[in-house]
């Protein structure tokens, strides 16, 4: 039961005086040393959230994604495998900052009153973690909180972030019409590999895909998945899979390294014709890349994946004779201008732009029959509405071609993780499309050419003074700054630039793109100077 005396007495004191915790875009995230106290509170919060939702299973994932190995983090997963409902974030923050039993209890009382929570309802929580050395300790702290709150906690062990989201959805939908899958790691592998086999049926296998797993949890999990995959339909070579040596996680490798530095990890020798991709540390992001004959590095990022998925699904629903299903794409301001242009002008698909952060993209994507959403950094997925799923499931083929298109669409709905961006699932989606089309990376890349772009991080004394509107594309404060940016941008051909405070780092980000590399760098530099 929910034991207020235990909750008060077992509290874990803040590790560092004066440290302020914030539940942000990525949950709580910081150096792992200050997180034990937070885990305890997260255990209690997860229990309360489960009680509020009548005992539905809530997920807790311990990871700091692409951040350095000494960091860690934690986030809550709602019953359908989605991010924690946004209105709870402030309460998460309040709990985390309470540093004595009384303050903690009154923060809890506030949540209980606000959401009219019946504390007698049993709570169910599942949790998992990545390969970071701080995880075992943080798991213990979390368990201490779950125990005090009387929640039934189940440890799912080492998992990728998207696997935990999958498991939460499976558990909560088990036995319903809407059952998502078998709630086990093996169930996940079986679902994805079976769907992949259907999606590529009858097509020759492509050349080997080299997968940089950032020395993180993606490596052992991908290796495990491959045991369920017939080797004549997919050939994968895993690189950067050292999860045992301290200090290797995300070090000079992984999706964030590749996207930020616009180059392959030094640990990979890549020559023309090689097909490569990189996951991040918890395997929820992926970017692809190759080099041209003349040795130029080419990145196929989240925007490119979105474009590929959008064209493929749009054509499939036409072939299947069910083009009442409409495909839409959701981007953020960081999407390359060329990709937006390609989607709207060439493919004629509707595109929405939302604020940074997966929860915003996810919710917007739910408004379409098929909502493709990707952040440029490679985090994203494709959502099928219940109506679209039903149309696909009940479609009747009049020709063999229609039959095949329907089967392929149906396979995609199984292959794509509907809960959150998933590097393994997204990798299989891209491979399924390329195999189906027999396309090389060059052919995929031909859809459009990225405008040169630059992302600059500016450390300022107070990033909170930067307030934005219009999906973060314009500043409203500090007053007058946007007008100055606009008049700079006007001087560059195809120029675009915007400034916003990071939600995950104590800095301001400046993004710029323009017709040439030189113009882009110049614009980024000048806007950064305005901000500084
Ligand atoms: P911030 O720090 O708010 O820019 C970063 C990424 C987001 C998202 C979050 C969550 C960029 C420019 N920003 O957000 O896309 O992934 O981290 O991890 O890549
Ligand atoms: Zn991640």
Coordinates of C-alpha atoms in Angstrom, one line a residue, residues 169 176-180 191 317 320 322 324-325 384-397 402-403 405-414:
X169 CA 1.9 -0.8 -25.0
X176 CA -8.1 -6.3 -26.4
X177 CA -8.9 -5.8 -30.1
X178 CA -6.1 -3.4 -30.1
X179 CA -3.4 -5.9 -28.8
X180 CA 0.0 -4.6 -29.9
X191 CA 7.0 -9.1 -34.8
X317 CA -1.9 3.3 -51.0
X320 CA -3.5 -0.8 -53.2
X322 CA -7.1 2.8 -51.1
X324 CA -8.6 7.7 -49.5
X325 CA -5.7 7.3 -46.9
X384 CA -1.3 4.9 -38.7
X385 CA -4.6 6.1 -37.5
X386 CA -7.2 3.5 -36.3
X387 CA -9.2 4.3 -39.4
X388 CA -6.3 3.8 -41.7
X389 CA -5.4 0.5 -40.0
X390 CA -8.9 -0.7 -40.5
X391 CA -9.0 0.4 -44.2
X392 CA -5.8 -1.6 -44.8
X393 CA -7.0 -4.6 -42.9
X394 CA -10.3 -4.8 -44.7
X395 CA -9.2 -3.8 -48.2
X396 CA -10.1 -6.3 -50.9
X397 CA -7.7 -6.7 -53.8
X402 CA -3.3 -4.6 -55.4
X403 CA -2.9 -7.7 -53.3
X405 CA 0.5 -3.6 -52.2
X406 CA -2.0 -4.3 -49.4
X407 CA 0.2 -7.0 -48.0
X408 CA 3.1 -4.7 -48.0
X409 CA 1.2 -1.9 -46.3
X410 CA -0.1 -4.2 -43.7
X411 CA 3.5 -5.4 -43.1
X412 CA 4.7 -1.8 -42.7
X413 CA 2.1 -1.3 -39.9
X414 CA 3.7 -4.2 -38.0

